[in-house]
Coordinates of C-alpha atoms in Angstrom, one line a residue:
M16 CA 63.1 -34.7 27.3
N17 CA 65.6 -33.9 30.1
I18 CA 68.1 -36.7 30.0
L19 CA 70.8 -37.2 32.6
V20 CA 73.9 -38.8 31.1
S21 CA 76.5 -40.5 33.4
C22 CA 79.9 -40.2 31.9
M23 CA 81.7 -41.5 35.0
G24 CA 84.8 -43.5 33.8
Y25 CA 85.8 -40.9 31.2
D26 CA 89.6 -40.6 31.4
G27 CA 90.3 -38.2 28.5
G28 CA 90.6 -40.8 25.8
K29 CA 93.1 -43.3 27.4
S30 CA 90.6 -46.2 27.3
G31 CA 88.1 -47.7 24.9
I32 CA 85.2 -46.7 27.2
S33 CA 86.5 -43.1 27.1
T34 CA 86.6 -43.1 23.3
Y35 CA 83.1 -44.5 23.3
M36 CA 81.8 -41.7 25.6
R37 CA 83.5 -39.0 23.6
N38 CA 81.9 -40.2 20.3
V39 CA 78.5 -40.6 21.8
I40 CA 78.4 -37.2 23.5
E41 CA 79.7 -35.4 20.4
N42 CA 76.8 -36.9 18.4
F43 CA 74.3 -35.8 21.0
K44 CA 75.1 -32.1 20.4
D45 CA 72.4 -31.7 17.7
S46 CA 69.7 -33.4 19.7
S47 CA 66.5 -31.5 20.6
H48 CA 66.6 -33.0 24.1
S49 CA 68.1 -31.2 27.1
I50 CA 71.1 -33.2 28.1
T51 CA 73.1 -32.9 31.4
L52 CA 76.4 -34.7 31.8
I53 CA 77.9 -36.2 34.9
L54 CA 81.7 -35.9 34.8
E55 CA 84.6 -36.2 37.2
Y56 CA 86.0 -32.9 38.3
D57 CA 89.0 -33.0 36.0
S58 CA 86.9 -33.7 32.9
V59 CA 84.2 -31.0 33.2
D60 CA 85.9 -28.8 30.6
T61 CA 85.9 -31.5 27.9
F62 CA 82.4 -31.1 26.6
K63 CA 81.9 -27.3 26.6
T64 CA 78.4 -27.0 25.1
Y65 CA 76.6 -29.2 27.7
T66 CA 75.2 -28.6 31.2
K67 CA 77.3 -30.6 33.6
I68 CA 77.4 -31.9 37.1
A69 CA 80.9 -32.2 38.4
I70 CA 81.7 -34.9 40.9
P71 CA 83.7 -33.6 43.9
R72 CA 87.4 -34.2 43.9
V73 CA 87.2 -36.4 47.0
F74 CA 85.2 -39.0 44.9
S75 CA 87.8 -39.1 42.1
K76 CA 89.2 -42.5 42.9
S77 CA 87.5 -45.5 41.3
L78 CA 85.9 -47.0 44.5
M79 CA 84.8 -43.6 45.9
G80 CA 83.4 -42.7 42.5
M81 CA 81.3 -45.9 42.4
L82 CA 80.0 -45.1 45.9
W83 CA 79.1 -41.5 44.8
H84 CA 77.3 -42.9 41.8
F85 CA 75.5 -45.5 43.8
L86 CA 74.5 -43.6 46.9
I87 CA 74.6 -39.8 46.1
L88 CA 73.6 -39.6 42.4
P89 CA 70.1 -41.0 43.1
F90 CA 69.2 -37.8 45.0
Y91 CA 69.9 -35.8 41.9
T92 CA 67.0 -37.6 40.2
F93 CA 64.8 -36.0 42.9
R94 CA 66.2 -32.5 42.9
K95 CA 65.8 -31.9 39.2
K96 CA 63.1 -32.9 36.8
Y97 CA 65.0 -35.4 34.7
D98 CA 63.1 -37.8 32.6
C99 CA 65.6 -40.7 32.5
I100 CA 69.3 -41.4 33.2
L101 CA 71.5 -42.9 30.6
I102 CA 74.6 -44.7 32.1
L103 CA 77.2 -44.9 29.4
A104 CA 79.4 -47.4 31.3
A105 CA 76.9 -49.5 33.3
S106 CA 79.3 -52.4 33.6
R107 CA 80.6 -50.7 36.7
R108 CA 78.2 -48.0 38.0
Y109 CA 74.7 -48.2 39.2
L110 CA 72.2 -46.4 41.4
A111 CA 70.9 -47.7 44.7
F112 CA 67.5 -46.2 43.8
S113 CA 66.1 -43.9 41.2
K114 CA 62.9 -41.9 40.7
I115 CA 63.4 -42.0 37.0
P116 CA 64.0 -44.8 34.4
Q117 CA 67.6 -46.1 34.0
I118 CA 69.1 -47.1 30.7
G119 CA 72.5 -48.8 30.9
V120 CA 75.1 -49.5 28.3
I121 CA 76.9 -52.8 28.9
H122 CA 80.2 -53.1 27.0
D123 CA 81.3 -56.6 28.0
L124 CA 81.1 -59.2 30.7
S125 CA 84.7 -60.3 30.4
A126 CA 84.9 -61.1 34.1
Y127 CA 82.8 -64.2 33.4
R128 CA 85.2 -65.4 30.7
I129 CA 88.6 -64.6 32.2
D130 CA 89.3 -65.9 35.7
K131 CA 91.3 -63.7 38.0
K132 CA 90.9 -60.7 35.6
Y133 CA 90.6 -58.5 38.6
D134 CA 91.2 -58.7 42.4
P135 CA 88.8 -61.0 44.4
I136 CA 86.7 -58.1 45.7
R137 CA 86.1 -56.7 42.2
M138 CA 85.4 -60.2 40.8
F139 CA 82.8 -60.7 43.6
Y140 CA 81.2 -57.4 42.7
L141 CA 81.1 -58.2 38.9
R142 CA 79.9 -61.8 39.2
K143 CA 77.6 -61.6 42.2
L144 CA 76.3 -58.1 42.7
Q145 CA 76.3 -56.8 39.2
P146 CA 73.7 -59.2 37.8
W147 CA 71.3 -58.1 40.6
L148 CA 72.0 -54.4 40.0
G149 CA 71.7 -54.9 36.2
K150 CA 68.3 -56.5 36.5
R151 CA 67.1 -53.2 38.1
L152 CA 67.8 -51.3 34.9
D153 CA 64.7 -50.4 32.8
E154 CA 66.5 -51.1 29.6
I155 CA 70.0 -52.6 28.8
V156 CA 71.9 -51.7 25.7
A157 CA 74.5 -54.2 24.4
I158 CA 77.1 -53.0 22.0
S159 CA 77.4 -56.4 20.2
Q160 CA 75.4 -59.6 19.8
S161 CA 78.1 -61.4 21.8
T162 CA 77.6 -59.0 24.8
K163 CA 73.9 -59.4 24.5
D164 CA 74.2 -63.2 24.6
D165 CA 76.4 -63.0 27.6
I166 CA 73.9 -60.7 29.5
I167 CA 71.1 -63.1 28.8
R168 CA 73.2 -66.1 29.8
Y169 CA 75.0 -64.9 32.8
W170 CA 72.5 -62.4 34.3
R171 CA 69.5 -64.6 33.3
I172 CA 67.7 -61.6 31.8
T173 CA 64.9 -62.0 29.2
P174 CA 66.1 -61.1 25.6
D175 CA 63.4 -58.4 25.2
K176 CA 65.0 -56.3 27.9
V177 CA 68.3 -56.1 26.0
T178 CA 68.7 -54.0 22.9
L179 CA 71.5 -54.5 20.4
N180 CA 73.2 -51.3 19.3
Y181 CA 76.5 -51.6 17.5
N182 CA 79.2 -49.1 18.2
G183 CA 80.3 -46.7 15.5
L184 CA 83.6 -46.1 13.7
T185 CA 85.8 -43.5 15.4
K186 CA 86.9 -40.8 13.0
L187 CA 90.7 -40.4 13.3
Q188 CA 92.6 -37.1 13.0
Q189 CA 95.1 -36.3 10.4
P190 CA 98.2 -38.5 11.0
D191 CA 101.1 -37.1 13.0
E192 CA 103.9 -39.0 11.4
R193 CA 106.5 -37.7 13.9
I194 CA 105.8 -40.8 16.1
Q195 CA 107.4 -43.1 13.5
K196 CA 110.6 -41.1 13.6
R197 CA 110.5 -40.8 17.3
L198 CA 110.2 -44.6 17.7
D199 CA 112.2 -45.5 14.6
L200 CA 109.4 -47.4 13.0
K201 CA 109.5 -48.6 9.4
K202 CA 107.7 -51.9 9.1
Y203 CA 105.7 -53.2 12.0
I204 CA 102.9 -55.4 13.3
L205 CA 100.5 -53.3 15.4
Y206 CA 98.2 -54.1 18.4
V207 CA 96.3 -51.2 19.9
S208 CA 95.0 -51.9 23.4
R209 CA 95.7 -50.9 27.0
I210 CA 98.5 -53.1 28.3
E211 CA 96.5 -55.5 30.5
H212 CA 97.3 -59.0 31.6
P213 CA 95.9 -61.6 31.1
G214 CA 92.7 -60.3 29.4
K215 CA 94.3 -58.6 26.4
N216 CA 96.6 -61.5 25.6
H217 CA 99.8 -59.6 24.9
L218 CA 101.8 -62.6 25.9
G219 CA 100.1 -64.8 23.4
L220 CA 100.9 -62.3 20.6
I221 CA 104.5 -62.0 21.8
K222 CA 104.9 -65.8 21.8
A223 CA 103.4 -65.9 18.3
Y224 CA 105.7 -63.1 17.1
R225 CA 108.8 -65.0 18.5
S226 CA 107.8 -68.1 16.6
L227 CA 107.9 -66.2 13.3
P228 CA 110.9 -66.8 11.0
T229 CA 113.9 -64.7 12.0
S230 CA 113.8 -62.9 8.7
I231 CA 110.3 -61.7 9.4
R232 CA 111.2 -60.6 12.9
D233 CA 114.2 -58.7 11.6
E234 CA 112.1 -56.9 9.0
Y235 CA 109.0 -56.2 11.2
K236 CA 108.8 -54.9 14.7
L237 CA 105.9 -55.6 17.1
V238 CA 104.3 -52.4 18.4
F239 CA 102.0 -52.2 21.4
A240 CA 100.1 -48.9 21.5
G241 CA 98.2 -48.1 24.7
S242 CA 98.5 -47.1 28.4
D243 CA 99.6 -49.4 31.1
W244 CA 96.8 -51.1 33.0
K245 CA 96.4 -54.0 35.5
G246 CA 99.1 -56.6 34.8
A247 CA 101.2 -54.3 32.6
K248 CA 104.3 -55.1 34.6
T249 CA 103.9 -58.8 33.8
V250 CA 103.9 -58.0 30.1
R251 CA 106.9 -55.7 30.3
D252 CA 108.9 -58.1 32.4
Y253 CA 108.3 -60.9 29.9
V254 CA 109.5 -58.6 27.0
S255 CA 112.6 -57.5 28.9
Q256 CA 113.6 -61.1 29.4
S257 CA 113.1 -61.9 25.7
S258 CA 115.8 -62.1 23.2
D259 CA 113.6 -60.0 20.9
S260 CA 113.1 -57.2 23.4
D261 CA 114.7 -54.7 21.1
K262 CA 112.1 -55.5 18.4
I263 CA 109.0 -55.1 20.7
I264 CA 108.0 -51.4 21.2
F265 CA 105.7 -50.0 23.8
T266 CA 104.4 -46.5 22.7
G267 CA 102.5 -45.7 25.9
F268 CA 99.5 -43.5 25.5
V269 CA 99.3 -41.9 22.1
S270 CA 97.2 -38.9 20.8
N271 CA 94.5 -39.4 18.3
A272 CA 96.7 -38.0 15.5
E273 CA 99.6 -40.3 16.5
L274 CA 97.3 -43.3 16.6
S275 CA 96.1 -42.4 13.1
S276 CA 99.7 -42.5 11.9
L277 CA 100.4 -45.8 13.6
Y278 CA 97.4 -47.3 11.8
K279 CA 98.3 -45.9 8.4
Q280 CA 101.8 -47.2 8.4
A281 CA 101.2 -50.6 9.9
S282 CA 101.8 -53.7 7.8
I283 CA 99.2 -55.7 9.7
F284 CA 96.9 -55.2 12.7
V285 CA 96.5 -58.1 15.1
F286 CA 93.8 -58.3 17.8
P287 CA 94.4 -61.4 20.0
S288 CA 92.3 -60.4 23.0
F289 CA 90.6 -63.2 25.0
S290 CA 87.4 -61.2 25.4
E291 CA 86.0 -57.9 23.9
G292 CA 82.6 -56.3 24.1
F293 CA 83.2 -54.7 20.7
G294 CA 86.8 -54.0 19.7
L295 CA 86.9 -50.4 18.4
P296 CA 90.6 -50.6 17.3
L297 CA 89.7 -53.4 14.8
L298 CA 87.4 -51.1 12.9
E299 CA 89.8 -48.2 13.1
A300 CA 92.5 -50.4 11.6
M301 CA 90.2 -51.6 8.8
S302 CA 89.2 -48.0 7.9
S303 CA 92.9 -47.1 7.8
S304 CA 93.4 -49.7 5.0
V305 CA 95.3 -52.1 7.2
P306 CA 94.9 -55.9 6.7
C307 CA 93.7 -57.5 9.9
A308 CA 93.8 -60.7 11.9
C309 CA 91.8 -61.2 15.1
A310 CA 90.6 -63.7 17.7
N311 CA 87.5 -65.6 16.7
N312 CA 85.9 -65.3 20.1
T313 CA 83.3 -63.0 21.8
S314 CA 82.6 -60.0 19.6
L315 CA 85.8 -59.9 17.5
G316 CA 84.8 -62.5 15.0
E317 CA 81.3 -61.0 14.9
I318 CA 82.6 -57.5 14.1
A319 CA 85.3 -58.7 11.7
G320 CA 83.0 -60.8 9.6
D321 CA 84.9 -61.9 6.5
A322 CA 87.1 -58.9 6.5
A323 CA 89.9 -60.4 8.7
L324 CA 91.7 -63.7 9.3
L325 CA 90.4 -65.4 12.4
F326 CA 92.3 -67.5 14.9
D327 CA 92.0 -69.1 18.3
P328 CA 93.6 -66.7 20.8
E329 CA 94.7 -69.6 22.9
N330 CA 96.7 -71.1 20.0
T331 CA 99.9 -69.2 19.3
D332 CA 100.6 -71.3 16.2
Q333 CA 97.3 -70.1 14.6
I334 CA 98.2 -66.4 15.5
S335 CA 101.7 -66.7 13.9
N336 CA 100.3 -68.5 10.9
C337 CA 97.7 -65.7 10.2
I338 CA 100.5 -63.1 10.5
L339 CA 102.7 -65.0 8.2
R340 CA 100.0 -65.5 5.6
I341 CA 99.2 -61.8 5.4
L342 CA 102.8 -60.6 5.3
S343 CA 103.8 -63.1 2.6
D344 CA 100.7 -63.0 0.4
E345 CA 100.1 -59.7 -1.3
E346 CA 96.9 -60.8 -3.0
L347 CA 95.4 -61.9 0.4
S348 CA 96.6 -58.7 2.0
A349 CA 95.0 -56.5 -0.7
D350 CA 91.7 -58.5 -0.5
L351 CA 91.5 -58.2 3.3
T352 CA 92.2 -54.5 3.0
Q353 CA 89.3 -53.9 0.6
R354 CA 87.0 -56.0 2.7
G355 CA 88.0 -54.2 5.8
I356 CA 87.3 -50.8 4.3
A357 CA 83.8 -51.9 3.2
R358 CA 83.1 -53.6 6.6
S359 CA 84.1 -50.5 8.6
K360 CA 81.6 -48.3 6.7
Q361 CA 78.8 -50.4 8.2
F362 CA 79.3 -48.9 11.7
D363 CA 78.3 -45.3 12.4
W364 CA 78.4 -43.3 15.6
N365 CA 75.5 -41.0 14.6
H366 CA 73.3 -44.1 14.1
H367 CA 74.4 -45.5 17.5
S368 CA 73.8 -42.2 19.3
L369 CA 70.4 -41.7 17.7
K370 CA 69.4 -45.2 18.7
L371 CA 70.4 -44.5 22.3
L372 CA 68.2 -41.4 22.3
S373 CA 65.3 -43.3 20.7
I374 CA 65.6 -45.9 23.5
C375 CA 65.4 -43.1 26.0
E376 CA 62.3 -41.8 24.2
Y377 CA 60.7 -45.2 24.1
I378 CA 61.2 -45.8 27.8
Y379 CA 59.8 -42.4 28.6
E380 CA 56.8 -43.0 26.3
R381 CA 56.3 -46.5 27.8
N382 CA 55.6 -44.9 31.2
S383 CA 53.6 -41.9 29.8
Y384 CA 50.2 -43.4 30.7
L385 CA 49.3 -45.0 34.0
D386 CA 46.2 -46.7 35.3
V387 CA 44.4 -46.4 38.6
F388 CA 41.1 -48.2 39.2
G389 CA 40.7 -48.7 35.4
I390 CA 41.2 -45.0 34.6
E391 CA 44.1 -44.3 32.3
F392 CA 45.8 -40.9 32.7
L393 CA 48.8 -39.0 31.4
N394 CA 52.0 -39.3 33.3
G395 CA 54.0 -36.4 32.1
R396 CA 55.4 -32.9 32.8
M397 CA 53.6 -29.6 33.0
H398 CA 55.5 -28.2 30.0
E399 CA 54.3 -31.2 27.9
V400 CA 50.7 -30.5 28.8
I401 CA 51.2 -26.9 27.7
R402 CA 52.8 -28.0 24.5
I403 CA 50.0 -30.5 23.8
I404 CA 47.3 -27.8 24.2
D405 CA 49.3 -25.3 22.1
E406 CA 49.8 -27.8 19.3
N407 CA 46.1 -28.9 19.2
I408 CA 44.9 -25.3 19.1
C409 CA 47.5 -24.4 16.4
K410 CA 46.4 -27.4 14.3
K411 CA 42.7 -26.7 15.0
R412 CA 42.1 -30.1 16.6
K413 CA 39.3 -30.5 19.2
K414 CA 40.3 -32.2 22.5
K415 CA 38.6 -32.6 25.8
I416 CA 40.6 -32.7 29.1
A417 CA 39.6 -33.9 32.6
F418 CA 41.4 -34.1 35.9
I419 CA 41.4 -36.9 38.5
N420 CA 42.1 -36.7 42.2
A421 CA 41.6 -39.1 45.1
H422 CA 38.0 -37.9 45.6
Y423 CA 37.2 -38.5 41.9
L424 CA 38.8 -41.9 41.9
N425 CA 36.8 -42.8 45.0
T426 CA 33.5 -41.8 43.3
A427 CA 34.5 -43.8 40.2
Y428 CA 35.7 -46.9 42.0
E429 CA 32.5 -48.9 41.5
D430 CA 30.9 -46.7 38.9
T431 CA 31.6 -48.4 35.5
E432 CA 29.7 -45.7 33.6
Q433 CA 31.9 -43.0 35.1
I434 CA 35.1 -44.9 34.4
E435 CA 34.0 -45.4 30.7
R436 CA 33.1 -41.8 30.4
L437 CA 36.4 -40.5 31.7
N438 CA 38.3 -42.9 29.4
R439 CA 36.6 -41.2 26.4
F440 CA 38.4 -38.0 27.2
D441 CA 41.5 -37.3 25.1
Y442 CA 43.6 -36.4 28.1
V443 CA 43.1 -37.2 31.8
L444 CA 45.5 -35.4 34.1
P445 CA 46.6 -36.4 37.7
D446 CA 45.7 -33.8 40.2
G447 CA 46.9 -33.8 43.8
S448 CA 49.0 -35.8 46.3
G449 CA 46.5 -38.6 46.5
V450 CA 47.1 -39.7 42.9
S451 CA 50.9 -39.4 43.5
L452 CA 50.7 -41.6 46.6
A453 CA 48.6 -44.1 44.8
C454 CA 51.2 -44.3 42.0
K455 CA 54.0 -44.9 44.5
L456 CA 52.0 -47.6 46.3
L457 CA 51.3 -49.3 42.9
G458 CA 54.9 -49.2 41.9
Y459 CA 54.6 -46.5 39.2
R460 CA 57.2 -43.8 38.5
Y461 CA 55.0 -40.8 38.9
R462 CA 56.4 -37.7 37.2
E463 CA 54.6 -34.6 38.2
N464 CA 51.3 -33.3 39.7
L465 CA 49.5 -31.9 36.7
N466 CA 46.8 -30.1 38.7
G467 CA 44.6 -27.5 37.0
T468 CA 45.2 -24.9 39.6
D469 CA 48.9 -24.6 38.6
L470 CA 48.1 -25.3 34.9
L471 CA 45.6 -22.4 34.3
P472 CA 48.0 -19.5 35.0
L473 CA 50.6 -21.1 32.8
L474 CA 48.0 -21.3 30.0
C475 CA 47.0 -17.7 30.6
R476 CA 50.6 -16.7 29.9
L477 CA 50.7 -18.9 26.8
F478 CA 47.4 -17.5 25.5
E479 CA 48.5 -14.0 26.1
Q480 CA 51.6 -14.6 24.0
R481 CA 49.7 -16.5 21.2
G482 CA 46.6 -14.4 21.1
Y483 CA 44.4 -17.4 21.9
T484 CA 41.0 -17.0 23.5
M485 CA 39.3 -18.5 26.5
Y486 CA 35.8 -18.7 28.1
F487 CA 35.0 -19.4 31.8
F488 CA 31.8 -21.4 32.4
G489 CA 31.1 -22.6 35.9
S490 CA 30.6 -21.8 39.7
A491 CA 28.1 -19.5 41.2
E492 CA 27.0 -16.0 40.0
T493 CA 29.9 -13.5 39.6
V494 CA 32.5 -16.1 40.4
A495 CA 33.6 -16.6 36.8
E496 CA 33.5 -12.8 36.2
R497 CA 35.8 -12.1 39.2
A498 CA 38.2 -14.9 38.2
A499 CA 38.4 -13.4 34.7
Q500 CA 39.1 -9.9 36.2
N501 CA 41.8 -11.2 38.4
F502 CA 43.5 -13.0 35.5
L503 CA 43.3 -9.8 33.4
K504 CA 45.1 -7.8 36.1
K505 CA 48.0 -10.1 35.8
Y506 CA 47.8 -10.8 32.1
P507 CA 46.4 -7.6 30.6
K508 CA 46.6 -8.7 27.0
L509 CA 44.8 -12.0 27.7
K510 CA 41.6 -12.5 25.7
I511 CA 38.9 -13.8 28.0
I512 CA 36.0 -13.4 25.6
G513 CA 33.2 -14.6 27.8
Y514 CA 32.0 -16.0 31.1
R515 CA 28.9 -17.2 32.9
S516 CA 27.9 -19.1 36.0
G517 CA 27.4 -22.9 36.0
Y518 CA 23.9 -22.7 37.3
F519 CA 21.3 -23.0 34.6
K520 CA 18.1 -24.8 33.7
K521 CA 18.0 -27.7 31.2
Q522 CA 16.0 -25.7 28.7
E523 CA 18.7 -23.0 28.7
E524 CA 21.4 -25.4 27.6
E525 CA 21.0 -25.0 23.9
D526 CA 21.1 -21.2 24.1
I527 CA 24.3 -21.3 26.2
I528 CA 26.0 -23.6 23.7
L529 CA 24.9 -21.4 20.9
K530 CA 26.4 -18.3 22.6
I531 CA 29.7 -20.1 23.3
N532 CA 29.8 -21.3 19.7
Q533 CA 29.3 -17.8 18.4
L534 CA 32.4 -16.7 20.3
S535 CA 34.3 -19.9 19.4
P536 CA 36.9 -19.8 22.2
D537 CA 40.2 -21.8 21.9
L538 CA 39.7 -22.9 25.5
L539 CA 36.5 -23.5 27.4
V540 CA 37.0 -23.9 31.1
V541 CA 34.1 -25.9 32.6
G542 CA 33.7 -25.9 36.4
F543 CA 30.5 -27.7 37.7
G544 CA 32.0 -30.1 40.2
V545 CA 33.0 -33.7 40.0
K546 CA 31.0 -36.1 37.8
L547 CA 28.5 -33.4 36.6
Q548 CA 31.1 -31.5 34.6
E549 CA 32.6 -34.6 33.0
K550 CA 29.1 -35.8 32.1
W551 CA 28.2 -32.4 30.6
V552 CA 31.4 -32.2 28.5
D553 CA 31.1 -35.7 27.3
E554 CA 27.5 -35.3 26.2
N555 CA 27.9 -31.9 24.6
F556 CA 31.5 -32.0 23.2
D557 CA 30.4 -32.6 19.6
K558 CA 28.0 -29.7 19.7
L559 CA 30.7 -27.3 21.0
N560 CA 32.7 -25.1 18.6
C561 CA 35.8 -24.9 20.8
R562 CA 39.4 -26.2 20.4
I563 CA 40.0 -27.4 24.0
V564 CA 37.3 -28.2 26.5
A565 CA 38.6 -28.7 30.0
A566 CA 36.6 -29.9 33.0
M567 CA 38.5 -28.2 35.8
G568 CA 36.3 -28.4 39.0
G569 CA 36.4 -25.5 41.4
I570 CA 39.2 -23.7 39.8
L571 CA 37.2 -20.5 39.2
D572 CA 36.4 -20.4 42.9
V573 CA 40.2 -20.4 43.6
Y574 CA 41.0 -17.6 41.2
S575 CA 38.0 -15.5 42.1
G576 CA 39.3 -15.4 45.7
D577 CA 36.5 -17.4 47.2
A578 CA 38.6 -20.4 47.9
P579 CA 42.2 -19.2 48.4
R580 CA 45.0 -21.7 48.0
G581 CA 47.0 -23.1 50.9
H582 CA 50.5 -22.0 51.8
P583 CA 53.3 -23.0 49.3
L584 CA 54.8 -25.3 52.0
L585 CA 51.5 -27.2 52.3
R586 CA 51.4 -27.6 48.5
K587 CA 54.9 -28.8 48.4
L588 CA 54.2 -31.4 51.2
G589 CA 51.0 -32.5 49.4
L590 CA 48.8 -31.2 52.2
E591 CA 46.8 -28.4 50.5
W592 CA 43.7 -30.4 51.2
V593 CA 44.2 -29.5 54.9
R594 CA 43.6 -25.8 54.1
R595 CA 40.5 -26.7 52.1
L596 CA 39.2 -28.7 55.0
Y597 CA 39.9 -25.8 57.3
N598 CA 38.0 -23.4 55.0
E599 CA 34.9 -25.7 54.5
P600 CA 34.8 -28.3 57.3
K601 CA 31.1 -29.2 56.9
R602 CA 31.3 -29.8 53.1
L603 CA 34.7 -31.5 53.0
A604 CA 35.0 -33.4 56.3
K605 CA 33.5 -36.6 54.8
R606 CA 35.5 -36.3 51.6
Y607 CA 38.9 -36.0 53.4
L608 CA 38.5 -37.6 56.8
F609 CA 36.6 -40.7 55.6
G610 CA 37.4 -40.6 51.8
N611 CA 41.2 -40.4 52.1
P612 CA 41.6 -43.6 54.3
L613 CA 39.1 -45.4 52.0
F614 CA 41.1 -44.4 49.0
L615 CA 44.4 -45.6 50.5
Y616 CA 42.7 -48.9 51.4
R617 CA 41.4 -49.4 47.9
V618 CA 44.9 -48.6 46.4
A619 CA 46.5 -51.1 48.8
K620 CA 43.9 -53.7 47.7
S621 CA 44.7 -53.0 44.1
R622 CA 48.4 -53.4 44.8
F623 CA 47.8 -56.7 46.5
L624 CA 45.8 -58.0 43.5
L625 CA 48.5 -56.9 41.1
L626 CA 51.2 -58.7 43.0
K627 CA 49.0 -61.8 43.2
V628 CA 48.4 -61.8 39.4
K629 CA 52.2 -61.2 38.8
N630 CA 53.2 -64.0 41.1

């Protein structure tokens, strides 16, 4: 799969979202999928082994970045053949439209729980626009049960569209203990979070700290580790006016090694936030053998389980009581430490990342087969078709392949027998702009035109490399022979072991099949024309000693030179049928001039019936 991964919001590790992205991307590196990252211009050197799309510097600001993601990024889904887009911070960034499925990771909906968390414009966006945008995601990933419950409640989304996928535990670096000397830290109470007011509840913890006995405050400092964020000035001003200001330390942004040291030397870790989607620092503290106390709301109580003391973050007495209990009871502290270590081992980034990829695979597979007029066909990429054929030949499995276009769908529209026959084929491939247009009208995400005319040369290249064999069976006298000669000029090592015309008497059929079976080709190309070729393949498939039997219409006429293809521009515009009509107006006028409008009418009618049933 070709997966486009949006890492917008990555800030080098200053925020929890950034830490999340770094861990996920690092665990993607061993994936067999082709992954392209979207990063802001100053972060493109962070993940060196990936293909990247750098956002122009002019869009580096938050609002401009959101607009780029919303309005410009969708066009990248058209330019490149990506199979899906994974948005790692979908709480903020969406696409106005997309040709490919969208999977979004939602970290929290704290804007619903904390009034005035942001400015009025952003609150309007998060509470009014975000639910509508979120519903347009093909799949939503929630990093905790609490977040999943909030999505279902506030966005009114059905539970089956939201997948729970717990975050992992961040592996910390070797401790850099110089930070303790620099900040003159001996014993301290630690809180790791960006300095944000009111959401992170720093003031609540400060008030709880100040209510502790003087002896405790003299022995233990209160350390806030994290960068300044919205409302940081309120927190700092409150501390500066406090009589305990000399005991409350702001470290600012710390490196991973410094953070590791802060955890290792802390006497207790306290997490009093009003709302958290997950709370990574809690697990980091537990894994660092630090006894923990945390809020009992949102995801914190869920993640902590029985490995931390829980409190109501609104109640400063409860916060101070939990701190005091841990600091004064060595047995309790030791028990919480052991429980915390065990609890932290239950969360793994590799498991989380693999589940994200499996969700992408599931969404892709879910759209891998489409249905028009009761005929089910493969919705995939050309390289997948080549891989499928290669695997089946290699494993000596017999398969039959057919192609459908607008003309074929017209002929099958009211022909139950023809529909049933085609659905017995192992693979039915969409051929032409008519099927593409039908899929768009029916609301499908159509991936690629898998027409036989483009496929056969690619198969010739594969067969030449692998040493596979093929046999051409169809069209008028000398056509199959000339097509074979033309292919051999381009692929001199290609093994075309036989060919014959598609005109024969019924009594000759057994002899023809016998001769084909004696040669036992890996691919038998059958070209008799619509309906007749599918009927012949279906009736004789079990008699044939071939790996792949493909009903490919007039393809031999094309490569013999009798029916040259249209200009590449016509093909790109989906108008190659115009060239065919020009070449054979008498034979094809009815098919295209009458058949195409009839086909569109029938598709529109099917769309109307689908909407009626849905409503």
